[in-house]
Amino acid sequence: MKKRYLNKGKSIVMALVIFIAGLQMQPVYAECINDTSDIQQYIIKTDTKKAYNRITSIYKNILENDDITYNLTKENILIVKATEDEVNKISCEPGVIDVEENAIVTASSENRFNNNLENSDIYKQWNLDVINADNKKYEVGNSEIKVGILDSGVTATSFINIEKSINLIPEENEVHPLYEDGSGHGTAVASVIAAGNNNSEIVGVNPNAKIYSAKVLDDNKMSSVSRVAEGIYWCIDNDVDIINMSFGTTENCEILHKAVIDAANEGILMVAAAGNNRNIEYPAAYDEVIAVGSVDTSCEKSYASAEGKELELSAPGEVIPAIDIFDDVVFTAGTSMSAAQVSGVASVLWSKDKSKDAEFIRGLLNKSANNIGSKNEYGNGIVDLGYALEVYDEFSEKYIKSKDKIDIKITENPYDITEYNKNIIEGSWWTDIHPEPIKIYSGLDVTAKTIMTRGAKYPDIERYGMKVPELNGIENFVANYIYLIKIARKCYTSGMDAALKIEYPININSDSVAKGAYNNVQTYMKKLNSDWGRSEVLNGYAQTNENKGRFLMGIAMHSAMDAYAHQSYDSGFGMLYDSNDRDNPAIDGIRWSVAKEVGKQIITEWRGSHNFSALQFKVDDNIHKEKQLYLQRFAERVEKSDPATWRTDAAWFKARSHTA
């Protein structure tokens, strides 16, 4: 049920109908309404405390008491778990001014992965170079700036100055701060903003920022809108200066917007991730919030970064070094990290003079940004701390004199942006690499290429709050590929219902690993089957069996190619995924050449006889060049998953197998 605004005339008519029909009747309490509809959480807002108390008294049996906290109560907001019939009745109660579903927000990040890249350029925090935020070259101001981080919490670490924190997850009241952030997302965001204490290997944009952490996202990086609103009000109560929100929802929720407006009225600057979907998500889409998009190492818009007229700024959002919950360096991606960098830059600028207001800082960020392209794709450009400091005085003088703050003109940012070679710097094969075999394959029409390309990128875009290693070359990559590609082909010819009946290549009743893989893929495919209209899936194309099958084919190809990303060894039996040679172009180029050939062979089989098997992993030795590659337990996995192919090509599979 979408949000419903109450119309006074309709309310009177409904009240009369209820009165005439129910004259002499006692009040009907929520627990007395018989209904078998789905039960959901709803947010209720009343106009007065009296109305709030009345509603909580009448509907006490369906209140979600754990989710009704002090700040929500103060705003006359309550949460119920009710059927649609029940909530329709509540919406007609006197004093109820808003009823809406308690929507879910999710973190705007993609994969997190560890790497040993001490000798690579990426370890030098390339993203700080791009936004001119080398804090060894500038002085932070004397004012202390409080940055509120609404996220999955920040695990206690000596590398980040956590001034104050609160855990708003109802069932986690007793969780020790050392274990607060189960996902690592909030800790990574905090480190991008403010790491730097005690010789941290990662230095945030502003190590002097005071971090106020409100845990609103659970360990699946999800939260209800009501919890986010509570976090915003907590930040207001603690007089924070900046709120960073690295999450989003496609739902425009009145309760969330009201909290955002209240924070803006208190002079708080709000920064949010634009999202990793096609359209800008909320709260970033609200006028009161700075929406931040992501650019890659070539300073081009990231594939998964949202775009639209609401986009205000951009910042690096791929392969961003951060601190994880064990104080190790990890690399993460998504507009989550882009937003964190903008929050860090804003805190540095504000520290120069706390008497400046939030609109001054926002205006300076926008006017000093490096404009590199379409406003829909980049907003006003890539945030640039160095140039913002350079023109600070010029902007300040014009800001004081100007009546129209929006039209202030300052000297345009003249600097070139530092770009990095994507193929060398990236510690993981990113979303733009997997579709390469599709792009260069002749004989595919534009529609087929586009849809297959979306499928090939999709496993690297985190969805549904679940990790599916079977889509990314992990575990038995042979069985998983065969299973996925057969699902794709069956969907193409007979539809998704028939495809989901495909049997896993290994008997799941006698193999627990196979059963787990089968269940994971089944769960993911069922969720995807209700999500075809998403922008990264079939939005803009007919949702036919053929197009669905093409999309799934891209996913299957991704899984096979990723075997060489995650389970390949060089001829000296050094695992490339963990080796310092990981970014050596001579080695990584061979690994990529082999994986690309695997992708081409899969497309050829897709367009040919449909004999999907382990043979698609069999690559001519000439493509390996001077550095032979081996796959972990390759022979064992082929024999187990594809006995027919094993009997004819066992020698080759054994020759390309390594047992770690």
Coordinates of C-alpha atoms in Angstrom, one line a residue, residues 110-117 122-123 125-127 181 183-189 191-192 201-202 318-333 337 427 430 577:
E110 CA 28.5 -3.2 -3.9
N111 CA 31.1 -5.9 -3.3
R112 CA 33.6 -5.7 -0.5
F113 CA 36.8 -7.6 -1.0
N114 CA 40.3 -7.9 0.5
N115 CA 43.5 -7.7 -1.4
N116 CA 47.2 -7.6 -0.7
L117 CA 48.1 -4.6 -2.8
I122 CA 45.5 1.8 -5.5
Y123 CA 47.0 1.4 -2.0
Q125 CA 44.3 6.0 -2.1
W126 CA 43.8 7.1 -5.6
N127 CA 40.4 8.5 -4.8
D181 CA 29.0 -3.5 12.8
S183 CA 28.4 -6.0 7.8
G184 CA 31.4 -3.6 7.9
H185 CA 29.6 -1.1 5.8
G186 CA 29.3 1.7 8.4
T187 CA 32.9 1.2 9.5
A188 CA 34.1 1.5 5.9
V189 CA 32.1 4.7 5.4
S191 CA 37.0 5.4 7.7
V192 CA 36.6 7.1 4.3
E201 CA 47.0 2.7 6.9
I202 CA 44.0 4.4 5.5
E318 CA 34.9 2.0 -7.2
V319 CA 37.7 0.2 -5.6
I320 CA 37.8 2.6 -2.6
P321 CA 40.3 1.6 0.1
A322 CA 38.7 1.5 3.5
I323 CA 39.0 0.0 7.0
D324 CA 37.0 -3.1 7.8
I325 CA 35.7 -4.4 11.2
F326 CA 39.0 -6.1 11.9
D327 CA 41.1 -3.0 11.2
D328 CA 42.3 -4.5 7.8
V329 CA 42.2 -2.7 4.5
V330 CA 39.4 -3.7 2.2
F331 CA 38.2 -2.3 -1.1
T332 CA 34.6 -1.4 -1.6
A333 CA 32.4 0.3 -4.1
M337 CA 31.7 5.6 -0.6
G427 CA 41.8 -5.3 -7.6
W430 CA 34.7 -4.9 -12.3
Y577 CA 43.6 -13.6 -6.5

